[in-house]
Short mmCIF file of C-alpha atoms in Angstrom, two decimals:
data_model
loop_
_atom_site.label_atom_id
_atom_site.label_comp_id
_atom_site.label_asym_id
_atom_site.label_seq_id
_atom_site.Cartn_x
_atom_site.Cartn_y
_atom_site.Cartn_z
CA UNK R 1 -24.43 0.73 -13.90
CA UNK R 2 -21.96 1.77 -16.54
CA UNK R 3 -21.00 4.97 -16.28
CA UNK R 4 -22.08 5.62 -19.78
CA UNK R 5 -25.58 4.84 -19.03
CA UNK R 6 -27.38 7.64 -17.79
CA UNK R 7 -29.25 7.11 -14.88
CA UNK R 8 -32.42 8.82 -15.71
CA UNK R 9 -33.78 5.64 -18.51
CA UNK R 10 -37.01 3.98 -17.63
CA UNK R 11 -35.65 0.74 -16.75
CA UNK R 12 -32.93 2.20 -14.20
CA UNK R 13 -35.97 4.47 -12.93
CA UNK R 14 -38.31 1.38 -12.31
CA UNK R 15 -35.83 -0.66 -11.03
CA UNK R 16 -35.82 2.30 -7.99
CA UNK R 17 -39.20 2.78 -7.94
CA UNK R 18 -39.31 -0.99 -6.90
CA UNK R 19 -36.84 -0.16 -4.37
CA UNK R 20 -34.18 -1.96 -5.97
CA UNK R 21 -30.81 -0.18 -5.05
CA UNK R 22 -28.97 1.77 -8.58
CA UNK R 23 -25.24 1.92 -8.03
CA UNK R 24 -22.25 2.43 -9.94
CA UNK R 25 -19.53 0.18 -10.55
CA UNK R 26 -17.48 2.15 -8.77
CA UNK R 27 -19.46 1.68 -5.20
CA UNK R 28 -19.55 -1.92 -5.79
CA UNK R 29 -15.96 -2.00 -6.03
CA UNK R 30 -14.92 0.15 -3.15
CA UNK R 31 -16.83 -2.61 -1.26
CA UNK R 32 -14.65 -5.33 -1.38
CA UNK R 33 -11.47 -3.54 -2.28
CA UNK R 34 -8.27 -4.12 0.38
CA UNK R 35 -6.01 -1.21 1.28
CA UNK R 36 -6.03 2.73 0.82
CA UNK R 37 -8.62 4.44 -2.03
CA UNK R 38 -6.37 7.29 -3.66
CA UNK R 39 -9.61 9.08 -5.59
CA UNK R 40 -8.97 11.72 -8.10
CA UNK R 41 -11.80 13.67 -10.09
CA UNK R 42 -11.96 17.04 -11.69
CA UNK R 43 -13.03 18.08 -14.77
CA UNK R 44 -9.11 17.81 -16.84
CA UNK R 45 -6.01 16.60 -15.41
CA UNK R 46 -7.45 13.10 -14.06
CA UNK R 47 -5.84 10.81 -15.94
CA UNK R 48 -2.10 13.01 -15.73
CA UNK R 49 -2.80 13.36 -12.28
CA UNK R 50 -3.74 9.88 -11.54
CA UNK R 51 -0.74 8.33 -13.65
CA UNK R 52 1.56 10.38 -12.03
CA UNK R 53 0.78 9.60 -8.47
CA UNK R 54 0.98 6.04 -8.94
CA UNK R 55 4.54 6.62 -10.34
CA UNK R 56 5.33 8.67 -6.91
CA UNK R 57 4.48 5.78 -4.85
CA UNK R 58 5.64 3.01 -6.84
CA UNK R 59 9.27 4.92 -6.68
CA UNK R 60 8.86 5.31 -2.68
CA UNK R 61 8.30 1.33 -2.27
CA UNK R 62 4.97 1.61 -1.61
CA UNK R 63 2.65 -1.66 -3.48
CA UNK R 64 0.74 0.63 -6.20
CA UNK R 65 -2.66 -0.35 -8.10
CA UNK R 66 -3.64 2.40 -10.88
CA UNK R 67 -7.34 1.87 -12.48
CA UNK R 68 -11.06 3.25 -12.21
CA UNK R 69 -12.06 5.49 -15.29
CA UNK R 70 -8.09 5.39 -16.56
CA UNK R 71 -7.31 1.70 -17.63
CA UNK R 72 -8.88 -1.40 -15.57
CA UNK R 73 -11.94 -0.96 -14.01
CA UNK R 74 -11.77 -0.63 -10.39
CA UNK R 75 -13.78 -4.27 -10.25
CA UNK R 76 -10.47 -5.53 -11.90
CA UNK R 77 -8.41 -4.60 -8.74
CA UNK R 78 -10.09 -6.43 -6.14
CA UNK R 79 -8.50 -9.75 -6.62
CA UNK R 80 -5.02 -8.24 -6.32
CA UNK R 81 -5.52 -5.89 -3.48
CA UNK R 82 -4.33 -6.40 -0.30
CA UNK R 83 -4.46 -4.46 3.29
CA UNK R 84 -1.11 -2.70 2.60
CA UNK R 85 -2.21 -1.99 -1.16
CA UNK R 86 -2.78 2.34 -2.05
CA UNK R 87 -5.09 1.80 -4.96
CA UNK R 88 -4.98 5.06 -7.07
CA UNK R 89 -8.41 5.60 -8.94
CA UNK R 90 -9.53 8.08 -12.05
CA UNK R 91 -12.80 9.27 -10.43
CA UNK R 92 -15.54 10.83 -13.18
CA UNK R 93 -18.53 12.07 -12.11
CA UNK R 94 -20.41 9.44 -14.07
CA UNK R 95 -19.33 7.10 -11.54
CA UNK R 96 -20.24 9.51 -8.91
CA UNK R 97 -23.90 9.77 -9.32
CA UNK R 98 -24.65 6.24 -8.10
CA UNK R 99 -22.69 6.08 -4.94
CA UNK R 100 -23.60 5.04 -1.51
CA UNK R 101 -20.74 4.25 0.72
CA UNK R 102 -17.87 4.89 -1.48
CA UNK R 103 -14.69 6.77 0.78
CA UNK R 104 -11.47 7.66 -0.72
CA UNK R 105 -9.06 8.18 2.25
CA UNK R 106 -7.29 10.60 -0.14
CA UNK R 107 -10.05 12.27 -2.31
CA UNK R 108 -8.51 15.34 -4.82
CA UNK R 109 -10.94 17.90 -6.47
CA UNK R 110 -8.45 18.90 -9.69
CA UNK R 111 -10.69 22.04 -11.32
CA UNK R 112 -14.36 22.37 -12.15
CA UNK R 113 -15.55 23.82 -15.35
CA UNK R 114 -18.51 23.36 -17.33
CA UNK R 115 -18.66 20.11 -19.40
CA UNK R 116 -21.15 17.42 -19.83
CA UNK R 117 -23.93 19.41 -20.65
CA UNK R 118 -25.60 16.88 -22.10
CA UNK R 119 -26.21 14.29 -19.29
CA UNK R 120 -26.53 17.61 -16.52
CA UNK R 121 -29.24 20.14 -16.32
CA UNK R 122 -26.76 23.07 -15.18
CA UNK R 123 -23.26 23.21 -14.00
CA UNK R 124 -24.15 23.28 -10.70
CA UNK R 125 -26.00 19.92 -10.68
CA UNK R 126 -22.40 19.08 -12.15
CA UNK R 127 -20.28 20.48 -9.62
CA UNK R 128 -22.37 19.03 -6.96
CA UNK R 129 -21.49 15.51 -8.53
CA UNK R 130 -17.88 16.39 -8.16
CA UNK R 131 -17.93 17.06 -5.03
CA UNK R 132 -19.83 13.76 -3.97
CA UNK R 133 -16.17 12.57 -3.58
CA UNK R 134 -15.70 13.73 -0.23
CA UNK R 135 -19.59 13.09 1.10
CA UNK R 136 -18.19 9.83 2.97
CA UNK R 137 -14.93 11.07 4.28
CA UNK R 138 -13.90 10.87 7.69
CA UNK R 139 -12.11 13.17 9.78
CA UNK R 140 -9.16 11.12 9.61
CA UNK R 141 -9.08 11.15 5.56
CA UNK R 142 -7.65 14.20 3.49
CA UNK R 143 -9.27 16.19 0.61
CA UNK R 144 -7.77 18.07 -1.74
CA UNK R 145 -8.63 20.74 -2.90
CA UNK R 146 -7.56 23.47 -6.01
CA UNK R 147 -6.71 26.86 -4.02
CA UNK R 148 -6.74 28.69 -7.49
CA UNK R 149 -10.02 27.66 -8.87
CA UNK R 150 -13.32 29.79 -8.13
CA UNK R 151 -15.40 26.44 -8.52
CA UNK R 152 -13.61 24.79 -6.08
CA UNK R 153 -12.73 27.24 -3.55
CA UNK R 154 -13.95 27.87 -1.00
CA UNK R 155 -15.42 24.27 -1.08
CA UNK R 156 -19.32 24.10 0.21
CA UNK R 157 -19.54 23.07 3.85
CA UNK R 158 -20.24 19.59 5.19
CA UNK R 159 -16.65 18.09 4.23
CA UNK R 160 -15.47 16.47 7.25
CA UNK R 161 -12.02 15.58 6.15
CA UNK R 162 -8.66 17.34 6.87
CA UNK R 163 -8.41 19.91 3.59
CA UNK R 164 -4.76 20.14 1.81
CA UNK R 165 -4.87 22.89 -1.04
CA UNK R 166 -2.68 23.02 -3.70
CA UNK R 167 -1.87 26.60 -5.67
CA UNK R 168 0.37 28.33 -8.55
CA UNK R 169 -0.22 31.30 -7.12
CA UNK R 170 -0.79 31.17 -3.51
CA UNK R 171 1.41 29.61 -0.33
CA UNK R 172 -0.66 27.10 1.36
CA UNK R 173 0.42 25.65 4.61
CA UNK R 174 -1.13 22.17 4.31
CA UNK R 175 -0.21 21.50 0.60
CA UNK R 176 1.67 22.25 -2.42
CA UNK R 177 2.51 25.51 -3.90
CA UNK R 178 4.91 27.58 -6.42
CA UNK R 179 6.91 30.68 -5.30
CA UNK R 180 9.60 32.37 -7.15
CA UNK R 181 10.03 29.44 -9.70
CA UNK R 182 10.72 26.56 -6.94
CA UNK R 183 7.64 24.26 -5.88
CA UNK R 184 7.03 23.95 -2.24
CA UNK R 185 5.10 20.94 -0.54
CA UNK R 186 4.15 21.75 3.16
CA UNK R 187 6.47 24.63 3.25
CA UNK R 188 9.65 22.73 2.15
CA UNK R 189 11.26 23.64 -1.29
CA UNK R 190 10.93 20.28 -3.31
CA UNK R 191 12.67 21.17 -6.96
CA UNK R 192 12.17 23.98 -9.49
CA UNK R 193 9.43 24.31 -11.58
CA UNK R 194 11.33 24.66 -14.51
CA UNK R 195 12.67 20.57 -14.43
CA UNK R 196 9.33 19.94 -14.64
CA UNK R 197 9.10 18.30 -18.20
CA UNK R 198 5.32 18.47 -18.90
CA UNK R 199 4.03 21.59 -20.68
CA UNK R 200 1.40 24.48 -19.75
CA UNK R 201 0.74 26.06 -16.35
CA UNK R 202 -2.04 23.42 -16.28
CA UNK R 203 0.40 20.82 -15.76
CA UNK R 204 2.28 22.74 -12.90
CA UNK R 205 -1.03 22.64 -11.34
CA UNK R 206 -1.44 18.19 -11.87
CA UNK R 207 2.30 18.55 -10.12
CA UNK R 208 1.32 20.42 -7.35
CA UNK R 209 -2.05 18.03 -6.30
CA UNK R 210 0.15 15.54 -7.06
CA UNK R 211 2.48 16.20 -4.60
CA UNK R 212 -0.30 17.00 -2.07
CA UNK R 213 -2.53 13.73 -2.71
CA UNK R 214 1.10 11.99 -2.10
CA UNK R 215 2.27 14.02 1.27
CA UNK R 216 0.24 11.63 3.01
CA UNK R 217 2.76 8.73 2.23
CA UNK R 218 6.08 10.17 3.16
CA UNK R 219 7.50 10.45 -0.05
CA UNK R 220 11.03 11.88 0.10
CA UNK R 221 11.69 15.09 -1.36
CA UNK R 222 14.52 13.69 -3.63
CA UNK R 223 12.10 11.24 -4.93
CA UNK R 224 9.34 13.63 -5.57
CA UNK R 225 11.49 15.51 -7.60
CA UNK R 226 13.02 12.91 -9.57
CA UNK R 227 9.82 11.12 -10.49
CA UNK R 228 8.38 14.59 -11.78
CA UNK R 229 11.47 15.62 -13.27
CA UNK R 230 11.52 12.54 -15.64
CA UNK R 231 7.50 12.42 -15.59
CA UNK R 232 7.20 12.46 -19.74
CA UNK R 233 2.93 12.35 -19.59
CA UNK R 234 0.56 10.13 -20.74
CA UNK R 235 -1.09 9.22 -23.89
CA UNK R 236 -2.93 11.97 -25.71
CA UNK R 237 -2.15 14.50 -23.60
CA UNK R 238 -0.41 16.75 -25.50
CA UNK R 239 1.96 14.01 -26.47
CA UNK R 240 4.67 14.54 -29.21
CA UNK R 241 4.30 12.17 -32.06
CA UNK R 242 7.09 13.29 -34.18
CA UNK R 243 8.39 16.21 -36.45
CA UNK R 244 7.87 16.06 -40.69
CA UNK R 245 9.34 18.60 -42.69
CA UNK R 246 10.18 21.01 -39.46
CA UNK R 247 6.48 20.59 -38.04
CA UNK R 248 5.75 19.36 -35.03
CA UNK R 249 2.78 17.21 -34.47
CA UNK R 250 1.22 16.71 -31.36
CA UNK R 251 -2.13 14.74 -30.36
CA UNK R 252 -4.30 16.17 -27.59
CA UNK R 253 -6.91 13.98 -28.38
CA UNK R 254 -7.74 13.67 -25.08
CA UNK R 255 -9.02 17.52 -25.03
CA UNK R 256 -12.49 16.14 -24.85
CA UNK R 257 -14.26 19.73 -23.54
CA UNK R 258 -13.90 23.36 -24.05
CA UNK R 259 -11.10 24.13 -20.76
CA UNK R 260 -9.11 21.43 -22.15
CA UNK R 261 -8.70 22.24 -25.34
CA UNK R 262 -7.91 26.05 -24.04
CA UNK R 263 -5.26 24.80 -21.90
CA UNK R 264 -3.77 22.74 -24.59
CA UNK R 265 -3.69 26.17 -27.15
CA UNK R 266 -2.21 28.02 -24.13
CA UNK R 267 0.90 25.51 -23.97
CA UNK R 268 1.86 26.58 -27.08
CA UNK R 269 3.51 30.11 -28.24
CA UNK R 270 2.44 30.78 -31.96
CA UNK R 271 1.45 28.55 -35.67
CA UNK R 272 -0.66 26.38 -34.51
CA UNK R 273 -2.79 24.03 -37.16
CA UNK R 274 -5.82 22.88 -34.72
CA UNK R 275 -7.51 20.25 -35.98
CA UNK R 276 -11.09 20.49 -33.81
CA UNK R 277 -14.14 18.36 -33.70
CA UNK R 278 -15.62 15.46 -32.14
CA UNK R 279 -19.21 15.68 -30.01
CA UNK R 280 -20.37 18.64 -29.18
CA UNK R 281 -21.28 18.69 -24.96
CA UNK R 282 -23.46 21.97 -25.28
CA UNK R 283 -20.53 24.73 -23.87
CA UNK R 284 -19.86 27.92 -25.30
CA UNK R 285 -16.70 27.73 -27.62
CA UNK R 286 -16.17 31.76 -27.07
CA UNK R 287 -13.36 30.22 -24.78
CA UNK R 288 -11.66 28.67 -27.38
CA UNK R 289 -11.87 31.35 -30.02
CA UNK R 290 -10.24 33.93 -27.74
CA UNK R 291 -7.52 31.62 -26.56
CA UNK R 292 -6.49 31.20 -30.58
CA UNK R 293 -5.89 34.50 -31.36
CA UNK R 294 -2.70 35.42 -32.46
CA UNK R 295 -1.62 31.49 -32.15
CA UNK R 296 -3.75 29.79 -34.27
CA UNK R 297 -3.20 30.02 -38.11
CA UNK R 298 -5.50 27.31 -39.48
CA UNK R 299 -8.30 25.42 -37.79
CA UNK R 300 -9.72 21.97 -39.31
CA UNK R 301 -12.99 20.80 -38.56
CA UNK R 302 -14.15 17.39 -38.04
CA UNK R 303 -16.76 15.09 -36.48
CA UNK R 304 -20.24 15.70 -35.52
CA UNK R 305 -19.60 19.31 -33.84
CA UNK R 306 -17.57 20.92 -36.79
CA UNK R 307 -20.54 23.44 -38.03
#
């Protein structure tokens, strides 16, 4: 099944009343795919996440595949993998919902904050499908896990694998972590936060899981820190377009929910023009509103949730 296709529609619910199995592309992948499953979900900071991890291990030698809900599907990376292949996959909880046997031997848990009120009936039928990452770890696999966010930690019981935190405002032993301006990876100073080029505190956070989901791999300190340090982001993301008259323009088009968009205001320090709008996932916006005062000068509505 897509994972735009809920799967709650009569024909997917017939199909398992007939006992016919319902899974995701994602499962049927991760059947036939060679080599290490890098998965990443959470509910912002996949696809920054994701990119940037791949760019770790390409720079430490290792033979890199980047796909799943960023890019190719993970179907598309069968054909190339191979046993000594780390395939690096966007995980969304779409995808989550129909899996069986699917096990990441590196599974990360970024944040968890309401979205996608419109396919679940409460946030914590959503935060259960996040979590479905880990279900089929072993104890030889790693999760990990945001030390900072209530919705994550303390994770529910029942995950078997080794758990690596990652915090901006906490040391973590097994993990990554910022302390008087220099990021730390398993207790080692690795560079200081402020080379890091990508802005908002939210990013410091994508650095630091990151740098945990990549401890696994041996990646030299020197090579963590150059990678980051020249790291510009992904498309989107709060990407700089150009500058007109003295005004900056940036697209964030990729803010698709409410702690997104929040995230994005906070990057910024005053005169913003916010254009807002798209489809509307059923989330309070009282979020947003408090996050503009004092920065936001003009807001422009659009699309199908702008009254």
């Amino acid at each position: 099944v897509s994972p735009g296709v809920p799967l709650n529609i009569p024909p997917l619910e017939a199909a398992r009343a007939k006992g016919v199995p319902v899974i995701s592309e994602l499962e049927l992948a991760s059947r036939y795919l060679q080599g290490d499953i890098i998965g990443i979900t959470g509910s912002n900071g996949k696809t920054t996440t994701t990119t940037l991890v791949g760019e770790i291990l390409k720079a430490a030698g290792k033979t890199v595949q980047v796909g799943g809900n960023i890019g190719t599907a993970m179907c598309g990376l069968v054909d190339t993998s191979t046993p000594t292949t780390i395939n690096v996959i966007e995980v969304s909880s779409f995808q989550l919902d129909a899996i069986v046997t699917f096990r990441p031997h590196v599974a990360a848990l970024l944040n968890d904050t309401p979205d996608h009120h419109d396919r679940y009936a409460d946030f914590a039928a959503y935060r259960r499908s996040k979590f479905r990452i880990f279900e089929n770890q072993k104890e030889t696999d790693i999760a990990v896990l945001n030390r900072d966010d209530a919705n994550v930690f303390p994770p529910p019981d029942g995950i078997r694998a080794q758990k690596h935190f990652f915090s901006r405002t906490d040391g973590v032993v097994a993990g990554a972590f910022r302390f008087g301006g220099m990021l730390y990876l398993n207790g080692h100073a690795v560079m200081s936060a402020s080379d890091v080029l990508l802005r908002g505190e939210h990013n410091i956070e994508n650095v630091l899981a990151s740098m945990t989901i990549t401890s696994k791999y041996s990646v030299p300190s020197a090579t963590l820190a150059e990678v980051v340090g020249e790291f510009p982001g992904v498309e989107h993301r709060i990407e700089f377009v150009g500058s007109v008259r003295g005004i900056s323009y940036f697209n964030d088009s990729k803010a698709t929910n409410v702690d997104s968009a929040v995230k994005a205001v906070a990057s910024f320090e005053r005169n913003l023009i916010l254009i807002l709008g798209g489809r509307d996932k059923g989330a309070s916006y009282g979020p947003l509103v408090e996050a503009m005062r004092g920065k936001v000068r003009h807001v422009l509505l659009i699309g199908e949730a702008a009254d």
